[in-house]
PDB file of C-alpha atoms in Angstrom:
ATOM      1  CA  GLN A 255      64.531 116.398 168.490  1.00  0.00           C
ATOM      2  CA  CYS A 256      66.792 119.248 167.395  1.00  0.00           C
ATOM      3  CA  VAL A 257      68.847 116.949 165.144  1.00  0.00           C
ATOM      4  CA  GLN A 258      65.686 115.506 163.609  1.00  0.00           C
ATOM      5  CA  THR A 259      64.300 118.979 162.919  1.00  0.00           C
ATOM      6  CA  GLU A 260      67.552 120.076 161.318  1.00  0.00           C
ATOM      7  CA  SER A 261      67.566 116.973 159.109  1.00  0.00           C
ATOM      8  CA  GLU A 262      63.989 117.567 158.035  1.00  0.00           C
ATOM      9  CA  HIS A 263      64.816 121.192 157.269  1.00  0.00           C
ATOM     10  CA  LEU A 264      67.810 120.185 155.140  1.00  0.00           C
ATOM     11  CA  ASP A 265      65.735 117.529 153.389  1.00  0.00           C
ATOM     12  CA  ALA A 266      63.134 120.151 152.475  1.00  0.00           C
ATOM     13  CA  ILE A 267      65.824 122.501 151.159  1.00  0.00           C
ATOM     14  CA  LEU A 268      67.350 119.722 149.042  1.00  0.00           C
ATOM     15  CA  GLY A 269      63.920 118.895 147.637  1.00  0.00           C
ATOM     16  CA  LEU A 270      63.338 122.537 146.740  1.00  0.00           C
ATOM     17  CA  THR A 271      66.760 122.719 145.110  1.00  0.00           C
ATOM     18  CA  LEU A 272      65.960 119.675 142.980  1.00  0.00           C
ATOM     19  CA  SER A 273      62.774 121.380 141.882  1.00  0.00           C
ATOM     20  CA  VAL A 274      64.689 124.538 140.927  1.00  0.00           C
ATOM     21  CA  LEU A 275      67.234 122.517 138.968  1.00  0.00           C
ATOM     22  CA  SER A 276      64.481 121.095 136.778  1.00  0.00           C
ATOM     23  CA  ARG A 277      64.787 124.397 134.877  1.00  0.00           C
ATOM     24  CA  PRO A 278      67.931 125.959 133.357  1.00  0.00           C
ATOM     25  CA  CYS A 279      70.011 127.563 136.099  1.00  0.00           C
ATOM     26  CA  ASP A 280      72.785 130.117 136.223  1.00  0.00           C
ATOM     27  CA  PRO A 281      76.246 129.223 137.615  1.00  0.00           C
ATOM     28  CA  GLN A 282      75.545 130.837 140.985  1.00  0.00           C
ATOM     29  CA  ILE A 283      72.534 128.602 141.649  1.00  0.00           C
ATOM     30  CA  LEU A 284      74.521 125.554 140.583  1.00  0.00           C
ATOM     31  CA  ALA A 285      77.293 126.502 143.008  1.00  0.00           C
ATOM     32  CA  ILE A 286      74.750 126.781 145.826  1.00  0.00           C
ATOM     33  CA  ALA A 287      73.316 123.398 144.829  1.00  0.00           C
ATOM     34  CA  ARG A 288      76.762 121.787 145.033  1.00  0.00           C
ATOM     35  CA  GLY A 289      77.287 123.186 148.505  1.00  0.00           C
ATOM     36  CA  LEU A 290      73.902 121.896 149.666  1.00  0.00           C
ATOM     37  CA  ALA A 291      74.594 118.505 148.127  1.00  0.00           C
ATOM     38  CA  GLN A 292      77.895 118.172 149.977  1.00  0.00           C
ATOM     39  CA  LYS A 293      76.228 119.165 153.235  1.00  0.00           C
ATOM     40  CA  GLY A 294      73.479 116.617 152.623  1.00  0.00           C
ATOM     41  CA  LEU A 295      75.987 113.836 151.981  1.00  0.00           C
ATOM     42  CA  ALA A 296      77.424 114.411 155.449  1.00  0.00           C
ATOM     43  CA  SER A 297      74.034 114.352 157.166  1.00  0.00           C
ATOM     44  CA  LYS A 298      73.233 111.757 159.823  1.00  0.00           C
ATOM     45  CA  SER A 299      69.801 111.307 158.232  1.00  0.00           C
ATOM     46  CA  VAL A 300      69.488 108.466 155.734  1.00  0.00           C
ATOM     47  CA  PRO A 301      66.704 110.153 153.673  1.00  0.00           C
ATOM     48  CA  VAL A 302      68.779 113.341 153.479  1.00  0.00           C
ATOM     49  CA  ARG A 303      71.848 111.464 152.234  1.00  0.00           C
ATOM     50  CA  VAL A 304      69.721 109.701 149.619  1.00  0.00           C
ATOM     51  CA  ARG A 305      68.249 112.995 148.413  1.00  0.00           C
ATOM     52  CA  ALA A 306      71.726 114.538 148.352  1.00  0.00           C
ATOM     53  CA  VAL A 307      72.892 111.726 146.064  1.00  0.00           C
ATOM     54  CA  THR A 308      70.028 112.553 143.698  1.00  0.00           C
ATOM     55  CA  LEU A 309      71.073 116.200 143.738  1.00  0.00           C
ATOM     56  CA  CYS A 310      74.683 115.264 142.953  1.00  0.00           C
ATOM     57  CA  MET A 311      73.489 113.509 139.788  1.00  0.00           C
ATOM     58  CA  GLN A 312      71.719 116.549 138.340  1.00  0.00           C
ATOM     59  CA  PRO A 313      73.099 118.131 135.150  1.00  0.00           C
ATOM     60  CA  GLY A 314      75.292 121.051 136.040  1.00  0.00           C
ATOM     61  CA  VAL A 315      75.880 119.793 139.572  1.00  0.00           C
ATOM     62  CA  ASP A 316      77.794 116.688 138.409  1.00  0.00           C
ATOM     63  CA  LEU A 317      79.206 115.946 141.837  1.00  0.00           C
ATOM     64  CA  LEU A 318      79.945 112.242 141.491  1.00  0.00           C
ATOM     65  CA  PRO A 319      83.403 111.685 143.103  1.00  0.00           C
ATOM     66  CA  PRO A 320      82.088 112.406 146.639  1.00  0.00           C
ATOM     67  CA  LEU A 321      79.592 109.568 146.153  1.00  0.00           C
ATOM     68  CA  VAL A 322      82.270 106.855 145.989  1.00  0.00           C
ATOM     69  CA  PRO A 323      82.673 106.576 149.801  1.00  0.00           C
ATOM     70  CA  LEU A 324      78.907 106.111 150.072  1.00  0.00           C
ATOM     71  CA  LEU A 325      79.269 102.683 148.461  1.00  0.00           C
ATOM     72  CA  ARG A 326      80.310 101.642 151.982  1.00  0.00           C
ATOM     73  CA  ASP A 327      77.575 103.612 153.743  1.00  0.00           C
ATOM     74  CA  PRO A 328      75.949 101.677 156.624  1.00  0.00           C
ATOM     75  CA  ALA A 329      72.493 102.299 155.138  1.00  0.00           C
ATOM     76  CA  ALA A 330      71.519 100.073 152.217  1.00  0.00           C
ATOM     77  CA  GLU A 331      69.257 102.806 150.814  1.00  0.00           C
ATOM     78  CA  VAL A 332      72.236 105.141 150.496  1.00  0.00           C
ATOM     79  CA  ARG A 333      74.418 102.464 148.914  1.00  0.00           C
ATOM     80  CA  ARG A 334      71.679 101.747 146.375  1.00  0.00           C
ATOM     81  CA  ALA A 335      71.428 105.414 145.449  1.00  0.00           C
ATOM     82  CA  ALA A 336      75.220 105.725 145.166  1.00  0.00           C
ATOM     83  CA  VAL A 337      75.741 102.683 142.943  1.00  0.00           C
ATOM     84  CA  LEU A 338      72.782 103.746 140.788  1.00  0.00           C
ATOM     85  CA  ALA A 339      74.418 107.148 140.292  1.00  0.00           C
ATOM     86  CA  LEU A 340      77.967 105.901 139.740  1.00  0.00           C
ATOM     87  CA  GLY A 341      77.328 102.719 137.758  1.00  0.00           C
ATOM     88  CA  PRO A 342      76.695 104.331 134.359  1.00  0.00           C
ATOM     89  CA  VAL A 343      79.765 106.621 134.646  1.00  0.00           C
ATOM     90  CA  PRO A 344      83.107 104.791 134.170  1.00  0.00           C
ATOM     91  CA  GLN A 345      84.934 108.086 134.674  1.00  0.00           C
ATOM     92  CA  ALA A 346      83.543 108.293 138.208  1.00  0.00           C
ATOM     93  CA  ILE A 347      84.231 104.706 139.275  1.00  0.00           C
ATOM     94  CA  SER A 348      86.315 101.953 137.691  1.00  0.00           C
ATOM     95  CA  ASN A 349      85.048  98.500 136.824  1.00  0.00           C
ATOM     96  CA  GLU A 350      87.287  97.088 139.550  1.00  0.00           C
ATOM     97  CA  ALA A 351      85.728  99.284 142.227  1.00  0.00           C
ATOM     98  CA  LEU A 352      82.230  98.507 140.983  1.00  0.00           C
ATOM     99  CA  LEU A 353      82.915  94.773 141.083  1.00  0.00           C
ATOM    100  CA  ALA A 354      83.207  94.952 144.866  1.00  0.00           C
ATOM    101  CA  CYS A 355      79.542  95.994 145.031  1.00  0.00           C
ATOM    102  CA  LEU A 356      78.546  92.586 143.651  1.00  0.00           C
ATOM    103  CA  ASN A 357      79.117  91.162 147.140  1.00  0.00           C
ATOM    104  CA  ASP A 358      77.102  93.782 148.975  1.00  0.00           C
ATOM    105  CA  THR A 359      74.888  92.365 151.717  1.00  0.00           C
ATOM    106  CA  ASP A 360      71.925  94.123 150.089  1.00  0.00           C
ATOM    107  CA  ALA A 361      70.608  92.200 147.074  1.00  0.00           C
ATOM    108  CA  GLN A 362      69.458  95.353 145.288  1.00  0.00           C
ATOM    109  CA  VAL A 363      72.911  96.951 145.486  1.00  0.00           C
ATOM    110  CA  SER A 364      74.404  93.771 144.046  1.00  0.00           C
ATOM    111  CA  GLN A 365      71.834  93.655 141.229  1.00  0.00           C
ATOM    112  CA  ILE A 366      72.317  97.318 140.297  1.00  0.00           C
ATOM    113  CA  ALA A 367      76.082  96.814 140.135  1.00  0.00           C
ATOM    114  CA  HIS A 368      75.620  93.659 138.044  1.00  0.00           C
ATOM    115  CA  SER A 369      73.427  95.480 135.529  1.00  0.00           C
ATOM    116  CA  ALA A 370      75.819  98.428 135.369  1.00  0.00           C
ATOM    117  CA  LEU A 371      78.815  96.194 134.636  1.00  0.00           C
ATOM    118  CA  LEU A 372      76.953  94.401 131.847  1.00  0.00           C
ATOM    119  CA  ALA A 373      75.952  97.778 130.409  1.00  0.00           C
ATOM    120  CA  ARG A 374      79.630  98.742 130.404  1.00  0.00           C
ATOM    121  CA  GLY A 375      80.358  95.838 128.088  1.00  0.00           C
ATOM    122  CA  LEU A 376      81.581  93.137 130.470  1.00  0.00           C
ATOM    123  CA  GLN A 377      80.520  89.607 129.651  1.00  0.00           C
ATOM    124  CA  PRO A 378      78.462  87.652 132.208  1.00  0.00           C
ATOM    125  CA  GLU A 379      81.380  85.306 132.911  1.00  0.00           C
ATOM    126  CA  GLN A 380      83.658  88.283 133.557  1.00  0.00           C
ATOM    127  CA  VAL A 381      81.150  89.717 136.011  1.00  0.00           C
ATOM    128  CA  GLU A 382      80.946  86.368 137.800  1.00  0.00           C
ATOM    129  CA  LEU A 383      84.732  86.141 138.027  1.00  0.00           C
ATOM    130  CA  GLY A 384      84.763  89.666 139.394  1.00  0.00           C
ATOM    131  CA  ARG A 385      82.226  88.697 142.048  1.00  0.00           C
ATOM    132  CA  LEU A 386      84.450  85.812 143.144  1.00  0.00           C
ATOM    133  CA  LEU A 387      87.590  87.942 142.987  1.00  0.00           C
ATOM    134  CA  THR A 388      86.187  90.587 145.335  1.00  0.00           C
ATOM    135  CA  HIS A 389      84.412  88.237 147.751  1.00  0.00           C
ATOM    136  CA  PRO A 390      85.326  88.761 151.424  1.00  0.00           C
ATOM    137  CA  HIS A 391      86.018  85.042 152.008  1.00  0.00           C
ATOM    138  CA  VAL A 392      89.330  83.492 150.962  1.00  0.00           C
ATOM    139  CA  ARG A 393      87.829  80.163 149.887  1.00  0.00           C
ATOM    140  CA  VAL A 394      85.540  81.974 147.439  1.00  0.00           C
ATOM    141  CA  ARG A 395      88.325  84.104 145.956  1.00  0.00           C
ATOM    142  CA  LEU A 396      90.341  80.936 145.381  1.00  0.00           C
ATOM    143  CA  GLN A 397      87.548  79.675 143.127  1.00  0.00           C
ATOM    144  CA  VAL A 398      88.710  82.149 140.463  1.00  0.00           C
ATOM    145  CA  LEU A 399      91.721  79.926 139.765  1.00  0.00           C
ATOM    146  CA  ASP A 400      89.468  76.890 139.310  1.00  0.00           C
ATOM    147  CA  ARG A 401      86.992  78.746 137.111  1.00  0.00           C
ATOM    148  CA  LEU A 402      89.460  80.367 134.710  1.00  0.00           C
ATOM    149  CA  PRO A 403      89.884  77.287 132.472  1.00  0.00           C
ATOM    150  CA  GLU A 404      86.092  76.975 132.210  1.00  0.00           C
ATOM    151  CA  VAL A 405      85.278  80.503 131.062  1.00  0.00           C
ATOM    152  CA  SER A 406      86.093  82.358 127.867  1.00  0.00           C
ATOM    153  CA  VAL A 407      88.176  85.304 129.039  1.00  0.00           C
ATOM    154  CA  ARG A 408      90.599  86.850 126.589  1.00  0.00           C
ATOM    155  CA  ASP A 409      93.492  87.261 129.015  1.00  0.00           C
ATOM    156  CA  PRO A 410      93.466  85.044 132.111  1.00  0.00           C
ATOM    157  CA  LEU A 411      96.665  86.688 133.322  1.00  0.00           C
ATOM    158  CA  ILE A 412      94.702  89.856 134.167  1.00  0.00           C
ATOM    159  CA  TRP A 413      92.729  87.916 136.768  1.00  0.00           C
ATOM    160  CA  VAL A 414      95.735  85.956 138.007  1.00  0.00           C
ATOM    161  CA  ARG A 415      97.751  89.134 138.480  1.00  0.00           C
ATOM    162  CA  GLN A 416      94.975  90.670 140.557  1.00  0.00           C
ATOM    163  CA  LEU A 417      94.935  87.569 142.753  1.00  0.00           C
ATOM    164  CA  SER A 418      98.706  87.835 143.139  1.00  0.00           C
ATOM    165  CA  ASP A 419      98.085  91.083 145.056  1.00  0.00           C
ATOM    166  CA  ASP A 420      95.407  89.529 147.279  1.00  0.00           C
ATOM    167  CA  ARG A 421      95.572  90.402 150.978  1.00  0.00           C
ATOM    168  CA  SER A 422      95.604  86.709 151.916  1.00  0.00           C
ATOM    169  CA  PRO A 423      98.942  84.828 151.759  1.00  0.00           C
ATOM    170  CA  ALA A 424      97.005  81.628 151.015  1.00  0.00           C
ATOM    171  CA  VAL A 425      95.521  83.182 147.876  1.00  0.00           C
ATOM    172  CA  ARG A 426      98.879  84.575 146.760  1.00  0.00           C
ATOM    173  CA  ALA A 427     100.555  81.194 147.272  1.00  0.00           C
ATOM    174  CA  ALA A 428      97.923  79.437 145.182  1.00  0.00           C
ATOM    175  CA  THR A 429      98.292  82.134 142.542  1.00  0.00           C
ATOM    176  CA  ALA A 430     102.051  81.580 142.366  1.00  0.00           C
ATOM    177  CA  ARG A 431     101.390  77.924 141.609  1.00  0.00           C
ATOM    178  CA  ALA A 432      98.863  78.898 138.937  1.00  0.00           C
ATOM    179  CA  MET A 433     101.308  81.332 137.364  1.00  0.00           C
ATOM    180  CA  ALA A 434     103.857  78.554 137.003  1.00  0.00           C
ATOM    181  CA  ALA A 435     101.442  76.823 134.604  1.00  0.00           C
ATOM    182  CA  LEU A 436     101.134  79.900 132.390  1.00  0.00           C
ATOM    183  CA  PRO A 437     103.584  80.710 129.575  1.00  0.00           C
ATOM    184  CA  GLN A 438     106.793  82.181 131.012  1.00  0.00           C
ATOM    185  CA  SER A 439     106.616  85.123 128.624  1.00  0.00           C
ATOM    186  CA  THR A 440     103.357  86.278 130.214  1.00  0.00           C
ATOM    187  CA  SER A 441     103.790  85.447 133.893  1.00  0.00           C
ATOM    188  CA  GLY A 442     107.524  85.354 134.519  1.00  0.00           C
ATOM    189  CA  ASP A 443     107.930  88.992 135.567  1.00  0.00           C
ATOM    190  CA  ARG A 444     105.161  88.900 138.169  1.00  0.00           C
ATOM    191  CA  LEU A 445     106.375  85.588 139.570  1.00  0.00           C
ATOM    192  CA  GLU A 446     109.860  87.085 139.926  1.00  0.00           C
ATOM    193  CA  GLU A 447     108.395  90.073 141.757  1.00  0.00           C
ATOM    194  CA  MET A 448     106.593  87.781 144.177  1.00  0.00           C
ATOM    195  CA  ALA A 449     109.757  85.765 144.767  1.00  0.00           C
ATOM    196  CA  ARG A 450     111.684  88.936 145.492  1.00  0.00           C
ATOM    197  CA  SER A 451     109.292  91.111 147.463  1.00  0.00           C
ATOM    198  CA  ASP A 452     106.129  89.327 148.633  1.00  0.00           C
ATOM    199  CA  PRO A 453     105.439  90.351 152.251  1.00  0.00           C
ATOM    200  CA  SER A 454     105.008  86.693 153.233  1.00  0.00           C
ATOM    201  CA  PRO A 455     108.285  84.716 153.399  1.00  0.00           C
ATOM    202  CA  THR A 456     106.341  81.530 152.668  1.00  0.00           C
ATOM    203  CA  VAL A 457     104.756  82.956 149.518  1.00  0.00           C
ATOM    204  CA  ALA A 458     108.124  84.339 148.387  1.00  0.00           C
ATOM    205  CA  TRP A 459     109.689  80.892 148.904  1.00  0.00           C
ATOM    206  CA  ILE A 460     106.905  79.217 146.885  1.00  0.00           C
ATOM    207  CA  ALA A 461     107.410  81.709 144.053  1.00  0.00           C
ATOM    208  CA  ARG A 462     111.167  81.048 144.073  1.00  0.00           C
ATOM    209  CA  PHE A 463     110.498  77.316 143.998  1.00  0.00           C
ATOM    210  CA  TYR A 464     108.389  77.566 140.859  1.00  0.00           C
ATOM    211  CA  LEU A 465     110.858  79.895 139.218  1.00  0.00           C
ATOM    212  CA  ALA A 466     113.584  77.338 139.834  1.00  0.00           C
ATOM    213  CA  GLN A 467     111.448  74.643 138.199  1.00  0.00           C
ATOM    214  CA  ARG A 468     111.490  76.721 135.050  1.00  0.00           C
TER     215      ARG A 468
END
């Protein structure tokens, strides 16, 4: 009961702060607002964390970097608020980090991230490749290699290089084979790196094999 009362009290304070910030504020009030926002982000209450995200977005508060960890918050409501705040601001979160939200278990989080990436100038096929690239399942990430010839991306090597750093040895091995089909001038260096230093001896051997074929 005590924790619930404290959360409700903090929620009320955050709401009042948002109301105050609707008018021009001096630096001291903004500093207080930032402190309250940071405290709200650490709250155990989902509604408080959501309201704290809203406070972080306010002009003058501009506290976006602390929202990045909330993209992995256990509460979908918090993740929605975080991706809604971060999506329009490339300086706060990269396209690569935002792509991972496309595979969120909550459909609204995925849709917000999708819309944000399109608004940033990515083409629909690039967003779809990004969804595959960041999928938690290996078999889905491998689909990127099959899809690349079908889509109009300016530089396929960008996607292939990202797959060459995949956490799965199976994906890296398949990527080494795909790199062997690309022009040597564009993929040779990365293939040599994989042959020399890939953490999997099998993947390193496969990379050396394809280098020898060249």
